[in-house]
PDB file of C-alpha atoms in Angstrom:
ATOM      1  CA  LEU A   1      -0.020  -0.045  -0.090  1.00 86.00           C
ATOM      2  CA  ARG A   2       2.817   2.355   0.809  1.00 88.00           C
ATOM      3  CA  THR A   3       4.696   1.796  -2.458  1.00 89.00           C
ATOM      4  CA  ASP A   4       1.467   2.325  -4.286  1.00 91.00           C
ATOM      5  CA  GLU A   5       0.922   5.593  -2.667  1.00 90.00           C
ATOM      6  CA  LEU A   6       4.624   6.707  -3.464  1.00 90.00           C
ATOM      7  CA  GLN A   7       4.165   5.618  -7.014  1.00 92.00           C
ATOM      8  CA  LYS A   8       1.073   7.867  -7.361  1.00 92.00           C
ATOM      9  CA  GLU A   9       2.923  10.699  -5.720  1.00 91.00           C
ATOM     10  CA  LYS A  10       5.818  10.248  -8.085  1.00 90.00           C
ATOM     11  CA  ARG A  11       8.328  10.053  -5.147  1.00 90.00           C
ATOM     12  CA  PHE A  12      10.457   7.607  -6.960  1.00 92.00           C
ATOM     13  CA  GLY A  13      13.516   7.888  -4.673  1.00 91.00           C
ATOM     14  CA  THR A  14      11.593   6.923  -1.567  1.00 92.00           C
ATOM     15  CA  LEU A  15       9.746   4.455  -3.576  1.00 93.00           C
ATOM     16  CA  ASN A  16      12.893   2.507  -4.574  1.00 95.00           C
ATOM     17  CA  SER A  17      14.065   2.656  -0.980  1.00 95.00           C
ATOM     18  CA  PHE A  18      11.090   0.880   0.313  1.00 95.00           C
ATOM     19  CA  LYS A  19      11.187  -1.574  -2.448  1.00 94.00           C
ATOM     20  CA  ASN A  20      14.661  -2.369  -1.618  1.00 95.00           C
ATOM     21  CA  THR A  21      13.823  -2.843   2.005  1.00 95.00           C
ATOM     22  CA  LYS A  22      11.028  -5.254   0.974  1.00 92.00           C
ATOM     23  CA  SER A  23      13.399  -7.269  -1.171  1.00 93.00           C
ATOM     24  CA  LEU A  24      15.793  -7.299   1.660  1.00 95.00           C
ATOM     25  CA  LEU A  25      13.203  -9.031   3.937  1.00 93.00           C
ATOM     26  CA  TYR A  26      12.323 -11.578   1.313  1.00 90.00           C
ATOM     27  CA  ARG A  27      16.104 -12.457   0.805  1.00 91.00           C
ATOM     28  CA  TYR A  28      16.605 -12.632   4.745  1.00 93.00           C
ATOM     29  CA  LYS A  29      13.682 -15.046   5.164  1.00 89.00           C
ATOM     30  CA  LEU A  30      14.848 -17.114   2.191  1.00 87.00           C
ATOM     31  CA  ASP A  31      18.569 -17.309   3.398  1.00 88.00           C
ATOM     32  CA  ARG A  32      17.622 -17.983   7.120  1.00 84.00           C
ATOM     33  CA  SER A  33      15.246 -20.699   5.989  1.00 81.00           C
ATOM     34  CA  ARG A  34      18.045 -22.481   3.906  1.00 80.00           C
ATOM     35  CA  LYS A  35      20.480 -22.013   6.837  1.00 79.00           C
ATOM     36  CA  ARG A  36      18.012 -23.753   9.195  1.00 73.00           C
ATOM     37  CA  GLY A  37      17.391 -26.524   6.665  1.00 69.00           C
ATOM     38  CA  LEU A  38      13.798 -25.713   6.486  1.00 62.00           C
ATOM     39  CA  LYS A  39      11.609 -26.699   3.534  1.00 62.00           C
ATOM     40  CA  ILE A  40      11.390 -23.496   1.428  1.00 57.00           C
ATOM     41  CA  GLN A  41       7.957 -22.342   0.282  1.00 58.00           C
ATOM     42  CA  LEU A  42       8.315 -19.301  -1.919  1.00 55.00           C
ATOM     43  CA  ILE A  43       4.709 -18.171  -1.148  1.00 52.00           C
ATOM     44  CA  SER A  44       5.529 -18.033   2.703  1.00 58.00           C
ATOM     45  CA  ILE A  45       9.064 -16.421   1.939  1.00 59.00           C
ATOM     46  CA  ARG A  46       7.248 -13.409   0.169  1.00 68.00           C
ATOM     47  CA  VAL A  47       4.947 -12.780   3.159  1.00 78.00           C
ATOM     48  CA  VAL A  48       6.301 -10.907   6.066  1.00 85.00           C
ATOM     49  CA  SER A  49       3.780 -10.652   8.989  1.00 87.00           C
ATOM     50  CA  PHE A  50       3.824  -7.780  11.347  1.00 89.00           C
ATOM     51  CA  HIS A  51       3.581 -10.367  14.127  1.00 87.00           C
ATOM     52  CA  GLU A  52       7.001 -11.715  12.950  1.00 89.00           C
ATOM     53  CA  ILE A  53       8.509  -8.389  13.337  1.00 93.00           C
ATOM     54  CA  ASN A  54       9.530  -8.404  16.921  1.00 94.00           C
ATOM     55  CA  ALA A  55      12.766  -7.322  18.687  1.00 95.00           C
ATOM     56  CA  ASP A  56      14.403 -10.731  18.254  1.00 95.00           C
ATOM     57  CA  PHE A  57      13.544 -10.678  14.459  1.00 95.00           C
ATOM     58  CA  LEU A  58      14.985  -7.132  14.079  1.00 96.00           C
ATOM     59  CA  TYR A  59      18.236  -7.945  16.033  1.00 96.00           C
ATOM     60  CA  ASP A  60      18.811 -11.024  13.868  1.00 96.00           C
ATOM     61  CA  LEU A  61      18.025  -9.026  10.589  1.00 96.00           C
ATOM     62  CA  GLU A  62      20.606  -6.614  11.802  1.00 96.00           C
ATOM     63  CA  GLN A  63      23.209  -9.387  12.256  1.00 96.00           C
ATOM     64  CA  TYR A  64      22.320 -10.712   8.818  1.00 96.00           C
ATOM     65  CA  MET A  65      22.894  -7.445   7.184  1.00 96.00           C
ATOM     66  CA  LEU A  66      26.165  -6.626   9.127  1.00 95.00           C
ATOM     67  CA  VAL A  67      27.693 -10.164   8.924  1.00 95.00           C
ATOM     68  CA  ASP A  68      26.274 -12.001   5.885  1.00 94.00           C
ATOM     69  CA  LEU A  69      25.721  -8.827   3.596  1.00 95.00           C
ATOM     70  CA  LYS A  70      28.661  -6.805   4.970  1.00 95.00           C
ATOM     71  CA  SER A  71      26.356  -3.728   5.094  1.00 94.00           C
ATOM     72  CA  SER A  72      27.336  -0.545   6.835  1.00 92.00           C
ATOM     73  CA  ARG A  73      25.807   0.539  10.075  1.00 91.00           C
ATOM     74  CA  ASN A  74      23.977   3.292   8.230  1.00 91.00           C
ATOM     75  CA  THR A  75      22.527   1.023   5.748  1.00 94.00           C
ATOM     76  CA  VAL A  76      21.171  -1.139   8.490  1.00 95.00           C
ATOM     77  CA  ALA A  77      19.567   1.908  10.101  1.00 94.00           C
ATOM     78  CA  HIS A  78      18.092   3.072   6.742  1.00 95.00           C
ATOM     79  CA  HIS A  79      16.224  -0.160   6.314  1.00 96.00           C
ATOM     80  CA  MET A  80      15.191  -0.396   9.973  1.00 96.00           C
ATOM     81  CA  LYS A  81      13.622   3.189   9.631  1.00 95.00           C
ATOM     82  CA  ASN A  82      11.737   2.125   6.513  1.00 95.00           C
ATOM     83  CA  ILE A  83      10.471  -1.046   8.509  1.00 96.00           C
ATOM     84  CA  ARG A  84       9.523   1.303  11.482  1.00 96.00           C
ATOM     85  CA  THR A  85       7.574   3.564   9.148  1.00 94.00           C
ATOM     86  CA  ILE A  86       5.461   0.782   7.818  1.00 94.00           C
ATOM     87  CA  TYR A  87       4.904  -0.554  11.342  1.00 95.00           C
ATOM     88  CA  ASN A  88       3.768   2.823  12.563  1.00 94.00           C
ATOM     89  CA  MET A  89       1.315   3.004   9.562  1.00 93.00           C
ATOM     90  CA  ALA A  90      -0.034  -0.367  10.703  1.00 92.00           C
ATOM     91  CA  VAL A  91      -0.436   0.591  14.282  1.00 93.00           C
ATOM     92  CA  GLY A  92      -2.268   3.895  13.145  1.00 92.00           C
ATOM     93  CA  SER A  93      -4.622   1.629  10.997  1.00 91.00           C
ATOM     94  CA  ASN A  94      -5.200  -0.701  13.827  1.00 91.00           C
ATOM     95  CA  LEU A  95      -3.759  -3.737  11.944  1.00 90.00           C
ATOM     96  CA  VAL A  96      -1.471  -4.365  14.947  1.00 91.00           C
ATOM     97  CA  LYS A  97      -1.641  -3.478  18.721  1.00 91.00           C
ATOM     98  CA  LYS A  98       0.676  -0.743  19.913  1.00 90.00           C
ATOM     99  CA  ILE A  99       1.633  -2.953  22.793  1.00 90.00           C
ATOM    100  CA  ASN A 100       3.578  -5.201  20.344  1.00 89.00           C
ATOM    101  CA  TYR A 101       5.474  -2.247  18.856  1.00 94.00           C
ATOM    102  CA  PRO A 102       9.109  -3.638  18.664  1.00 95.00           C
ATOM    103  CA  PHE A 103      11.077  -0.248  18.416  1.00 95.00           C
ATOM    104  CA  GLY A 104      12.376   1.861  21.154  1.00 92.00           C
ATOM    105  CA  LYS A 105      14.136   1.155  24.456  1.00 90.00           C
ATOM    106  CA  SER A 106      13.921  -2.232  26.169  1.00 88.00           C
ATOM    107  CA  THR A 107      11.965  -2.442  29.370  1.00 86.00           C
ATOM    108  CA  PRO A 108      11.923  -5.119  32.146  1.00 87.00           C
ATOM    109  CA  LEU A 109       8.643  -6.395  30.715  1.00 85.00           C
ATOM    110  CA  MET A 110       9.528  -6.296  26.924  1.00 89.00           C
ATOM    111  CA  LYS A 111      12.506  -6.434  24.680  1.00 93.00           C
ATOM    112  CA  LYS A 112      12.695  -3.583  22.150  1.00 95.00           C
ATOM    113  CA  TYR A 113      15.007  -2.818  19.165  1.00 95.00           C
ATOM    114  CA  THR A 114      16.993   0.388  19.015  1.00 93.00           C
ATOM    115  CA  ILE A 115      17.937   1.890  15.601  1.00 93.00           C
ATOM    116  CA  ARG A 116      21.527   2.804  15.714  1.00 88.00           C
ATOM    117  CA  ALA A 117      23.126   4.811  12.993  1.00 82.00           C
ATOM    118  CA  GLU A 118      27.065   5.815  12.654  1.00 76.00           C
ATOM    119  CA  GLN A 119      27.900   9.501  12.366  1.00 70.00           C
ATOM    120  CA  LYS A 120      30.317   9.852   9.442  1.00 69.00           C
ATOM    121  CA  GLU A 121      33.063  12.414   9.243  1.00 67.00           C
ATOM    122  CA  LYS A 122      32.367  15.140   6.606  1.00 67.00           C
ATOM    123  CA  PRO A 123      35.701  16.552   5.557  1.00 72.00           C
ATOM    124  CA  VAL A 124      35.662  19.991   4.226  1.00 74.00           C
ATOM    125  CA  LEU A 125      37.784  21.426   1.451  1.00 79.00           C
ATOM    126  CA  SER A 126      41.153  22.820   2.498  1.00 84.00           C
ATOM    127  CA  GLU A 127      41.754  26.538   1.936  1.00 84.00           C
ATOM    128  CA  GLU A 128      44.178  25.548  -0.910  1.00 88.00           C
ATOM    129  CA  HIS A 129      41.474  23.346  -2.696  1.00 89.00           C
ATOM    130  CA  TRP A 130      38.817  25.904  -2.187  1.00 85.00           C
ATOM    131  CA  ASP A 131      40.947  28.684  -3.743  1.00 88.00           C
ATOM    132  CA  LYS A 132      41.483  26.372  -6.844  1.00 90.00           C
ATOM    133  CA  LEU A 133      37.724  25.573  -7.016  1.00 88.00           C
ATOM    134  CA  ILE A 134      36.506  29.146  -6.566  1.00 87.00           C
ATOM    135  CA  SER A 135      38.977  30.550  -9.184  1.00 89.00           C
ATOM    136  CA  TYR A 136      38.245  27.864 -11.838  1.00 91.00           C
ATOM    137  CA  GLU A 137      35.835  28.799 -14.621  1.00 91.00           C
ATOM    138  CA  SER A 138      34.490  27.015 -17.608  1.00 92.00           C
ATOM    139  CA  PRO A 139      34.262  28.264 -21.144  1.00 93.00           C
ATOM    140  CA  PHE A 140      30.892  26.622 -21.580  1.00 95.00           C
ATOM    141  CA  PRO A 141      27.950  28.691 -20.177  1.00 92.00           C
ATOM    142  CA  ALA A 142      25.841  25.687 -18.975  1.00 93.00           C
ATOM    143  CA  THR A 143      28.884  24.123 -17.344  1.00 94.00           C
ATOM    144  CA  GLN A 144      29.711  27.337 -15.547  1.00 95.00           C
ATOM    145  CA  LYS A 145      26.238  27.716 -14.337  1.00 94.00           C
ATOM    146  CA  ALA A 146      26.276  24.154 -12.730  1.00 94.00           C
ATOM    147  CA  LEU A 147      29.668  24.890 -11.315  1.00 94.00           C
ATOM    148  CA  ASP A 148      28.441  28.165  -9.751  1.00 95.00           C
ATOM    149  CA  MET A 149      25.463  26.448  -8.187  1.00 95.00           C
ATOM    150  CA  PHE A 150      27.818  23.841  -6.770  1.00 93.00           C
ATOM    151  CA  LYS A 151      30.047  26.495  -5.409  1.00 94.00           C
ATOM    152  CA  LEU A 152      27.038  28.441  -3.949  1.00 95.00           C
ATOM    153  CA  SER A 153      25.651  25.199  -2.461  1.00 93.00           C
ATOM    154  CA  TYR A 154      29.015  24.632  -0.678  1.00 91.00           C
ATOM    155  CA  CYS A 155      29.054  28.242   0.626  1.00 92.00           C
ATOM    156  CA  LEU A 156      25.607  27.805   1.954  1.00 92.00           C
ATOM    157  CA  HIS A 157      26.644  24.813   3.967  1.00 88.00           C
ATOM    158  CA  GLY A 158      25.168  22.217   1.805  1.00 87.00           C
ATOM    159  CA  ALA A 159      21.953  23.981   0.618  1.00 90.00           C
ATOM    160  CA  ASN A 160      20.319  21.759  -2.151  1.00 90.00           C
ATOM    161  CA  GLY A 161      18.695  22.848  -5.385  1.00 90.00           C
ATOM    162  CA  TYR A 162      15.261  23.473  -3.831  1.00 89.00           C
ATOM    163  CA  ASP A 163      16.941  25.663  -1.125  1.00 91.00           C
ATOM    164  CA  ILE A 164      18.744  27.627  -3.614  1.00 93.00           C
ATOM    165  CA  CYS A 165      15.917  28.047  -6.095  1.00 92.00           C
ATOM    166  CA  THR A 166      13.518  29.232  -3.352  1.00 91.00           C
ATOM    167  CA  LEU A 167      15.728  31.323  -1.280  1.00 93.00           C
ATOM    168  CA  LEU A 168      13.511  34.323  -0.436  1.00 93.00           C
ATOM    169  CA  LYS A 169      14.802  37.964  -0.350  1.00 94.00           C
ATOM    170  CA  THR A 170      13.243  38.222   3.200  1.00 94.00           C
ATOM    171  CA  SER A 171      15.837  35.502   4.148  1.00 94.00           C
ATOM    172  CA  VAL A 172      18.764  37.605   3.364  1.00 95.00           C
ATOM    173  CA  ASN A 173      20.098  40.726   5.183  1.00 93.00           C
ATOM    174  CA  SER A 174      23.322  42.656   4.769  1.00 91.00           C
ATOM    175  CA  LYS A 175      25.417  40.286   6.674  1.00 93.00           C
ATOM    176  CA  GLU A 176      23.722  36.879   6.668  1.00 95.00           C
ATOM    177  CA  VAL A 177      21.650  34.359   4.724  1.00 95.00           C
ATOM    178  CA  LYS A 178      19.066  32.568   6.963  1.00 92.00           C
ATOM    179  CA  PHE A 179      16.842  29.619   5.721  1.00 89.00           C
ATOM    180  CA  PHE A 180      15.377  26.309   6.665  1.00 85.00           C
ATOM    181  CA  ARG A 181      16.753  23.210   4.752  1.00 78.00           C
ATOM    182  CA  LYS A 182      13.878  21.670   2.723  1.00 75.00           C
ATOM    183  CA  LYS A 183      15.660  18.298   3.476  1.00 63.00           C
ATOM    184  CA  THR A 184      14.639  18.565   7.137  1.00 58.00           C
ATOM    185  CA  THR A 185      11.373  20.435   7.023  1.00 56.00           C
ATOM    186  CA  ASN A 186       9.367  17.256   6.483  1.00 56.00           C
ATOM    187  CA  SER A 187      11.439  14.851   8.464  1.00 52.00           C
ATOM    188  CA  SER A 188      12.632  16.590  11.566  1.00 51.00           C
ATOM    189  CA  THR A 189      10.479  17.538  14.727  1.00 53.00           C
ATOM    190  CA  LEU A 190      12.981  20.324  15.509  1.00 55.00           C
ATOM    191  CA  LEU A 191      13.424  22.807  12.658  1.00 65.00           C
ATOM    192  CA  VAL A 192      16.810  24.518  12.757  1.00 69.00           C
ATOM    193  CA  LYS A 193      17.356  27.628  10.724  1.00 80.00           C
ATOM    194  CA  ARG A 194      20.711  27.587   8.734  1.00 86.00           C
ATOM    195  CA  ILE A 195      22.491  30.820   9.342  1.00 91.00           C
ATOM    196  CA  VAL A 196      25.499  31.580   6.785  1.00 94.00           C
ATOM    197  CA  GLU A 197      27.699  34.691   6.825  1.00 94.00           C
ATOM    198  CA  ARG A 198      27.711  36.344   3.559  1.00 94.00           C
ATOM    199  CA  ASN A 199      30.989  36.460   1.703  1.00 93.00           C
ATOM    200  CA  GLU A 200      32.407  37.939  -1.590  1.00 92.00           C
ATOM    201  CA  PHE A 201      31.409  34.773  -3.636  1.00 93.00           C
ATOM    202  CA  ILE A 202      27.881  34.582  -2.324  1.00 95.00           C
ATOM    203  CA  ASP A 203      27.250  38.302  -3.117  1.00 95.00           C
ATOM    204  CA  LYS A 204      28.742  37.737  -6.627  1.00 95.00           C
ATOM    205  CA  MET A 205      26.323  34.877  -7.266  1.00 96.00           C
ATOM    206  CA  PHE A 206      23.346  36.950  -5.980  1.00 96.00           C
ATOM    207  CA  ILE A 207      24.257  39.641  -8.343  1.00 95.00           C
ATOM    208  CA  LYS A 208      25.108  37.333 -11.420  1.00 95.00           C
ATOM    209  CA  TYR A 209      21.779  35.210 -11.006  1.00 95.00           C
ATOM    210  CA  GLY A 210      19.680  37.787  -9.378  1.00 95.00           C
ATOM    211  CA  SER A 211      15.916  37.924 -10.107  1.00 93.00           C
ATOM    212  CA  ASP A 212      14.022  41.109 -11.048  1.00 91.00           C
ATOM    213  CA  ALA A 213      12.513  43.464  -8.323  1.00 89.00           C
ATOM    214  CA  LYS A 214       9.019  41.867  -8.581  1.00 89.00           C
ATOM    215  CA  SER A 215      10.113  38.364  -7.679  1.00 91.00           C
ATOM    216  CA  PRO A 216      10.130  37.150  -4.149  1.00 92.00           C
ATOM    217  CA  TYR A 217      13.111  35.038  -4.782  1.00 93.00           C
ATOM    218  CA  VAL A 218      16.748  36.039  -4.528  1.00 95.00           C
ATOM    219  CA  LEU A 219      17.827  34.235  -7.782  1.00 95.00           C
ATOM    220  CA  ASP A 220      16.291  33.968 -11.261  1.00 93.00           C
ATOM    221  CA  LEU A 221      16.294  30.268 -11.549  1.00 90.00           C
ATOM    222  CA  LEU A 222      12.577  29.247 -11.588  1.00 79.00           C
ATOM    223  CA  LYS A 223      10.265  28.987 -14.617  1.00 69.00           C
ATOM    224  CA  PRO A 224       7.167  31.220 -14.091  1.00 60.00           C
ATOM    225  CA  ASN A 225       4.824  28.186 -14.368  1.00 57.00           C
ATOM    226  CA  ILE A 226       6.316  26.256 -11.696  1.00 54.00           C
ATOM    227  CA  ASP A 227       4.446  25.957  -8.376  1.00 55.00           C
ATOM    228  CA  TRP A 228       7.075  24.879  -5.908  1.00 49.00           C
ATOM    229  CA  GLU A 229       4.671  24.749  -3.109  1.00 51.00           C
ATOM    230  CA  THR A 230       2.877  21.685  -4.474  1.00 46.00           C
TER     231      THR A 230
END
């Protein structure tokens, strides 16, 4: 049901993510059945009941991914979050009882599964490499524009295409650029405003790609017929 919804909404990245998790569950059940010498019935392998998904099931699935599939800790967390999302939908639809919810912290009365991710180091460009990047220019206009947007994204601390295209003039003052990341507006319970100090390159891009006075956006990057709010 969830993948059908995502297909209709044309959210293909999320759709593929959930499909991959579903395939993972099928593969896990198949491999575990073979390992235990059980008679394999493909029909049963392709059915994962909510009542199967308890803490023991999830911890064993975690070990399967880490040991058998050599998955990273963050890949494990990604799939577990997808399973948790579906389980939450099932609880909300009264398909399963909330008392059987397998995620969270264990208690003396019930064992729970805790999703754990690994924080990755995110190295930044050295001053030498940044100077090389900032000074590089392409003779091809389209390539130069793409390069400019990459540099601007970097200067705005990882702002994505949506953030850059929909940056409002009201979000910019003489010293700073303030905005919410689109990436977190739908996924985080705590919205944190990104505050970036303006520099010479940011100002240069605001002038080079600036919109006209009537536009609410800082940059002239959107086609007039695009409704970004939908």
